[in-house]
Short mmCIF file of C-alpha atoms in Angstrom, two decimals:
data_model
loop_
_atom_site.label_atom_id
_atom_site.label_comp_id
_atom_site.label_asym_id
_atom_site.label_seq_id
_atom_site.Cartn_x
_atom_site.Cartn_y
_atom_site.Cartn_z
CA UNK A 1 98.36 82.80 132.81
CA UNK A 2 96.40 85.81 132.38
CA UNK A 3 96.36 89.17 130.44
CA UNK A 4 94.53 91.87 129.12
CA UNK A 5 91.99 92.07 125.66
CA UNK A 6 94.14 95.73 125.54
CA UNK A 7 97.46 94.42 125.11
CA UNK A 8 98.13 94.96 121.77
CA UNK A 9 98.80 98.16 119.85
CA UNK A 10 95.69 99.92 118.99
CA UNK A 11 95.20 101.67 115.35
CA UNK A 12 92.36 103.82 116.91
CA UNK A 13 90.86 104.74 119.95
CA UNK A 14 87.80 102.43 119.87
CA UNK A 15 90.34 99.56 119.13
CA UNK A 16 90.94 99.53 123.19
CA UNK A 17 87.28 99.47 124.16
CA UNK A 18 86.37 96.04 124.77
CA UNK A 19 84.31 94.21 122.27
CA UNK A 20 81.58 93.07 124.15
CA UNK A 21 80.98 97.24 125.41
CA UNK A 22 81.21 98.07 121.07
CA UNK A 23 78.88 95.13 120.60
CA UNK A 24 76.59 96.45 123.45
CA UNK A 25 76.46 100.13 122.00
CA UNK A 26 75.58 99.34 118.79
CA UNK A 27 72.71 97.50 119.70
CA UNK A 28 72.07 100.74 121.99
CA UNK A 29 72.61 102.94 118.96
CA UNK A 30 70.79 101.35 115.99
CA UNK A 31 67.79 99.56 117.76
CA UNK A 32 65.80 102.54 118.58
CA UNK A 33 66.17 103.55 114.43
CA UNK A 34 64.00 100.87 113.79
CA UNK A 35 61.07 102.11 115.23
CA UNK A 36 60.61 104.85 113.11
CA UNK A 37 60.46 105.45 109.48
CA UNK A 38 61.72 109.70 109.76
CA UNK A 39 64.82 111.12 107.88
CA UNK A 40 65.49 113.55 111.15
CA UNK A 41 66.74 110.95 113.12
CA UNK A 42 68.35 109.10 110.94
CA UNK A 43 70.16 112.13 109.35
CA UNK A 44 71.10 113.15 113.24
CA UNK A 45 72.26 109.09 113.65
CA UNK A 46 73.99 109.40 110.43
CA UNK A 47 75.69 112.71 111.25
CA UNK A 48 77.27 111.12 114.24
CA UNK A 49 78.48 108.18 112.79
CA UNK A 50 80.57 109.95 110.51
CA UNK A 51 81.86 112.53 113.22
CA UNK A 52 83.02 109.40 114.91
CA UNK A 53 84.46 107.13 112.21
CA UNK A 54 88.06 108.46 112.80
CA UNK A 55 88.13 106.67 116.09
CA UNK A 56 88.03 103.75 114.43
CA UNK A 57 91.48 103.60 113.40
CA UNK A 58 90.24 102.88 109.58
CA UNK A 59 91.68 105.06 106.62
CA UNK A 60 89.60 106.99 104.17
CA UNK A 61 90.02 103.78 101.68
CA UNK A 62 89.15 101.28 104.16
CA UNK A 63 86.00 102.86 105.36
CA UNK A 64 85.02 103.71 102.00
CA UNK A 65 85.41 100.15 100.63
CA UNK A 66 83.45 98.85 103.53
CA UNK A 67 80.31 101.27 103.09
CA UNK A 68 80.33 100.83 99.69
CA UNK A 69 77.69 97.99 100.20
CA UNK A 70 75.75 100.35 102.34
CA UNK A 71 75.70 103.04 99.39
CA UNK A 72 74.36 100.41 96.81
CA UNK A 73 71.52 99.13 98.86
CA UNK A 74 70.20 102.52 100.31
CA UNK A 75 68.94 103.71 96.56
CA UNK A 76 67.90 100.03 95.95
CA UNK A 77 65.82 100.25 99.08
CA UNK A 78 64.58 103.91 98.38
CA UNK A 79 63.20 103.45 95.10
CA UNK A 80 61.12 100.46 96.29
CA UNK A 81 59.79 102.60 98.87
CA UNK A 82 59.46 105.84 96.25
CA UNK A 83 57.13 103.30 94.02
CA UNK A 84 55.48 101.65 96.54
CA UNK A 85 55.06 103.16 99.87
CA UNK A 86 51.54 104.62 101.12
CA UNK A 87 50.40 107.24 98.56
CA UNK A 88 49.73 110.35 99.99
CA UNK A 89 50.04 113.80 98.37
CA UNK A 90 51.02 114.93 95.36
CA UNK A 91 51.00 112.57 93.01
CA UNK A 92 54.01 112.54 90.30
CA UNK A 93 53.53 109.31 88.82
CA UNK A 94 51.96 106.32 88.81
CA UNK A 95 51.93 102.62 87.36
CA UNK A 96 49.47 99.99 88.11
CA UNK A 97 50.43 99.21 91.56
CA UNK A 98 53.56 102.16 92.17
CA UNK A 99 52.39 105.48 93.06
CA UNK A 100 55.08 108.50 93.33
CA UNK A 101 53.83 110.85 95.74
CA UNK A 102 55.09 113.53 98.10
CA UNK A 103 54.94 111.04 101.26
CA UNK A 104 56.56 107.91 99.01
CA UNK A 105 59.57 110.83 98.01
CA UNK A 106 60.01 111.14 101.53
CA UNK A 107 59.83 107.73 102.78
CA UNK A 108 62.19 106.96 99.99
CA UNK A 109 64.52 109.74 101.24
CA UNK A 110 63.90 108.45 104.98
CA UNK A 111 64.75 105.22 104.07
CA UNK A 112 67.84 105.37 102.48
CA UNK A 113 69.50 107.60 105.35
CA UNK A 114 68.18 104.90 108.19
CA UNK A 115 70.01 102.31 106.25
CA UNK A 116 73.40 104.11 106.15
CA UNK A 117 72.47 105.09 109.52
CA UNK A 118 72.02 101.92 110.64
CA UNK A 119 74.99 100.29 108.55
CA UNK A 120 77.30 102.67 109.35
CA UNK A 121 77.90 102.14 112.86
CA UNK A 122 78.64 98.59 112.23
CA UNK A 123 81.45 99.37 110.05
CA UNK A 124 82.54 101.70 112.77
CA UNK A 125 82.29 100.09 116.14
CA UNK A 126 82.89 96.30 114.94
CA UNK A 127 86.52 97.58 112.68
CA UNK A 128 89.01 95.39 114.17
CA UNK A 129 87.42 93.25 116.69
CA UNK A 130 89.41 89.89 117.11
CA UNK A 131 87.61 86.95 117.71
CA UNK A 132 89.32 85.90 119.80
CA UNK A 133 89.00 88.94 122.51
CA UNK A 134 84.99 88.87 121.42
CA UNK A 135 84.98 85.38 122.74
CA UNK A 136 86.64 86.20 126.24
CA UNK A 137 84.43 89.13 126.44
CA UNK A 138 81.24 87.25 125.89
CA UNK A 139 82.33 84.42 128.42
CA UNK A 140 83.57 86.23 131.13
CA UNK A 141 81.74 89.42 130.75
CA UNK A 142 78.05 88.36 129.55
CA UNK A 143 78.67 84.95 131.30
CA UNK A 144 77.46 82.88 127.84
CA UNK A 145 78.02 78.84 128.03
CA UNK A 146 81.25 78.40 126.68
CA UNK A 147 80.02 75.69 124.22
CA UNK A 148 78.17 78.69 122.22
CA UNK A 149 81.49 81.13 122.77
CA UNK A 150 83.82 78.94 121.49
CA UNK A 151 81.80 77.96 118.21
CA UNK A 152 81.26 81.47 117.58
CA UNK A 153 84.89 82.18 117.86
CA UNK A 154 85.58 79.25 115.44
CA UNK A 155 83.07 80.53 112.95
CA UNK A 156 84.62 83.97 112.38
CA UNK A 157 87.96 82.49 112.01
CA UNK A 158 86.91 80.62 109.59
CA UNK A 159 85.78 84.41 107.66
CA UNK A 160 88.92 85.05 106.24
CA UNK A 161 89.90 81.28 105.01
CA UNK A 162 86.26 81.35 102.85
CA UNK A 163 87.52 84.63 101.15
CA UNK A 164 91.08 82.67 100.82
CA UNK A 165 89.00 79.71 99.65
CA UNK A 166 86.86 82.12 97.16
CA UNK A 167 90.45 83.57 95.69
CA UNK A 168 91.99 79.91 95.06
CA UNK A 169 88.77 79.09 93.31
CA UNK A 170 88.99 81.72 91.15
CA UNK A 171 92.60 81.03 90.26
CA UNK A 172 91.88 77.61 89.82
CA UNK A 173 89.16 78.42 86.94
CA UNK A 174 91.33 80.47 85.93
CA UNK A 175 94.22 78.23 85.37
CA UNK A 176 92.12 75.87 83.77
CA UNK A 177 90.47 78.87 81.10
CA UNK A 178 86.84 78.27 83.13
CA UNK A 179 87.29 81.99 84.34
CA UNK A 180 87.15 84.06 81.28
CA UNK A 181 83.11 83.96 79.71
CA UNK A 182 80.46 83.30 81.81
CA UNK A 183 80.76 85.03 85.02
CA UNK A 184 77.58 84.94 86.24
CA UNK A 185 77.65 80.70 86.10
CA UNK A 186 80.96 80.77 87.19
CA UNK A 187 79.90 82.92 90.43
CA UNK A 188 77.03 80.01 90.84
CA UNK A 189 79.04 77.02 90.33
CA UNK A 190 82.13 78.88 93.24
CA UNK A 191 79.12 79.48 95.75
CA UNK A 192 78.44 75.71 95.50
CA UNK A 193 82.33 74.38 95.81
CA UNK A 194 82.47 77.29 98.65
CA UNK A 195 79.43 75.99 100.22
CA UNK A 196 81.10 71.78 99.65
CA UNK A 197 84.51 73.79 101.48
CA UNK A 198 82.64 75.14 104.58
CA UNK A 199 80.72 71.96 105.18
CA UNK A 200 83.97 69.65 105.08
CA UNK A 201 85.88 71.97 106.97
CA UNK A 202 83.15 72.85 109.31
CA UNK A 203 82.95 68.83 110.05
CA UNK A 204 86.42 68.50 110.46
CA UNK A 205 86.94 71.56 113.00
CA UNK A 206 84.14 70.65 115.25
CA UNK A 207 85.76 66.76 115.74
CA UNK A 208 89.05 68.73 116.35
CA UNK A 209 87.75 70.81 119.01
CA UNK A 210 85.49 67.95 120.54
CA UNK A 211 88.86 65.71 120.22
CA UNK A 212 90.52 68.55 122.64
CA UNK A 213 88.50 68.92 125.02
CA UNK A 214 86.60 72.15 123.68
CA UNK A 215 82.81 70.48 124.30
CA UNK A 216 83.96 68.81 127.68
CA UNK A 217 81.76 69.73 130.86
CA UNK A 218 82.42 72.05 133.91
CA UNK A 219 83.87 75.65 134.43
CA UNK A 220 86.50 76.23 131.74
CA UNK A 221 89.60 78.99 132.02
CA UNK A 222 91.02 81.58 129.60
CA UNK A 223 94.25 82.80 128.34
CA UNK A 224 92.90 86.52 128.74
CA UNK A 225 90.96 88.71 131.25
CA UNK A 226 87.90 90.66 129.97
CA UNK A 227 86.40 93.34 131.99
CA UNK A 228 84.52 96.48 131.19
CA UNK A 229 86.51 99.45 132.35
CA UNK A 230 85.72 103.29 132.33
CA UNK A 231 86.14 103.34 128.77
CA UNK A 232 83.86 100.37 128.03
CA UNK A 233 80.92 102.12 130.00
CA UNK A 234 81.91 105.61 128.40
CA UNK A 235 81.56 103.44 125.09
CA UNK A 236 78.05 102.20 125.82
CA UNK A 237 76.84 105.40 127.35
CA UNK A 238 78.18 107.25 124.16
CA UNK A 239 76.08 105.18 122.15
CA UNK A 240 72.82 105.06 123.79
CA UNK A 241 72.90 109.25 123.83
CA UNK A 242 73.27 109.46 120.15
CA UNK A 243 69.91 107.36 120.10
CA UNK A 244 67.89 109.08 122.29
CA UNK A 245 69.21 112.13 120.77
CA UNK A 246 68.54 111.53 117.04
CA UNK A 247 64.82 110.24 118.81
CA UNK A 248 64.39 113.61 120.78
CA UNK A 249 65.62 115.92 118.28
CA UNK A 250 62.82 114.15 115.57
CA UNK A 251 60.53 114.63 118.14
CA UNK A 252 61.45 118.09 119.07
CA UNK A 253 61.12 119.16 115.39
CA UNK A 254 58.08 117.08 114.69
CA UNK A 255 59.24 114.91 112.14
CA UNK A 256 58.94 111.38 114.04
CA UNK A 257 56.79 108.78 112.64
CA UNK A 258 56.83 105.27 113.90
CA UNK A 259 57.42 102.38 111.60
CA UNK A 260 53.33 101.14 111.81
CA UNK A 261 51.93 104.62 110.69
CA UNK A 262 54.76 104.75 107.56
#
């Protein structure tokens, strides 16, 4: 029996481009960021992640609460930069080894855009993707052993039972008046029962699947069929344009620096 990874209702419009073409275009997209240290690009990068957020069928709140993390660490990573990037310029201030200085100020500033820029299309273009459709796409589409598919698959279904896992434990403390003062040791001592958790469980699952025939030689079927349609390519193509055109437009304006020359 056979279907499609499309069948089911999507929230947005990238939720019925197949995984494996998302997972393909933001490697297209963000890869090429990395080579350079300039805000054009990543501003241009940026600029297009944003115009195309909507498609991913997430609301205002959702997408907000996802980048979050993205908004903490790009002025974490731009002061370090700011303080300790190559002195050139101006200088503003300066403290045994950190030097502010025009170029650190706009390191600092190119920084913290190529983070979001980079981060931001991962929020976007993975929103949504089940596992499970990932997994047919990666078999039957990119032709991995199935061995590898199948584990991977596992592993991000097992995402969402160590934030289950994380909530108990913190109920459980809770219940037993462990969760009130110390938060930071109580944060230590859940990582370690979380980490005991994922290694039983981990154990367990991989006898299960080995038990049914998951690890078993020889060509191996699946419940749904993966292809890459008009869409898919559209997806990809999408994706590697917004690269070259954040590169070319940095280029054009002569604002591109690569990474070794920062």
């Amino acid at each position: 029996m056979s279907g499609d990874y499309a069948h089911k209702a999507p929230r947005g419009l990238l939720a019925t481009v197949n995984p494996v073409a998302r997972v393909l275009g933001l490697i297209l997209m963000t890869t090429p960021l990395l080579i350079s240290v300039d805000w054009v690009s990543a501003a241009v990068a940026l600029a297009f992640s944003l115009a195309t957020a909507p498609l991913s069928g997430l609301s205002v709140r959702q997408f907000t609460a996802r980048a979050v993390p993205l908004v903490v660490a790009a002025p974490i990573s731009g002061i370090s930069m700011a303080l300790y990037g190559n002195p050139e310029g101006r200088e503003y201030f300066s403290f045994l080894l950190a030097h502010v200085t025009d170029n650190s100020i706009t390191l600092a500033i190119a920084i913290m855009l190529r983070v979001l820029a980079v981060g931001l299309p991962v929020v976007v273009l993975t929103a949504g993707i089940d596992p499970t459709d990932l997994g047919n796409g990666l078999a039957q589409v990119l032709r991995l052993p199935s061995r590898f598919v199948l584990a991977s698959v596992a592993g991000m279904r097992l995402i969402g039972l160590f934030i289950d896992d994380w909530h108990a434990l913190t109920r459980a403390r809770r219940a037993r008046g462990l969760g009130d003062r110390g938060k930071i040791r109580r944060i230590f001592s859940q990582v370690f029962a979380l980490l005991v958790f994922a290694l039983r469980r981990g154990a367990k699952l991989a006898t299960a699947m080995e038990a049914r025939g998951f690890g078993a030689p020889g060509p191996r079927t699946w419940w749904h069929t993966s292809r890459l349609r008009a869409r898919d390519v559209a997806t990809v193509v999408v994706c590697a344009l917004i690269a070259v055109a954040a590169i070319g437009i940095s280029v054009w304006v002569g604002e591109f620096r690569f990474l070794g020359v920062a």
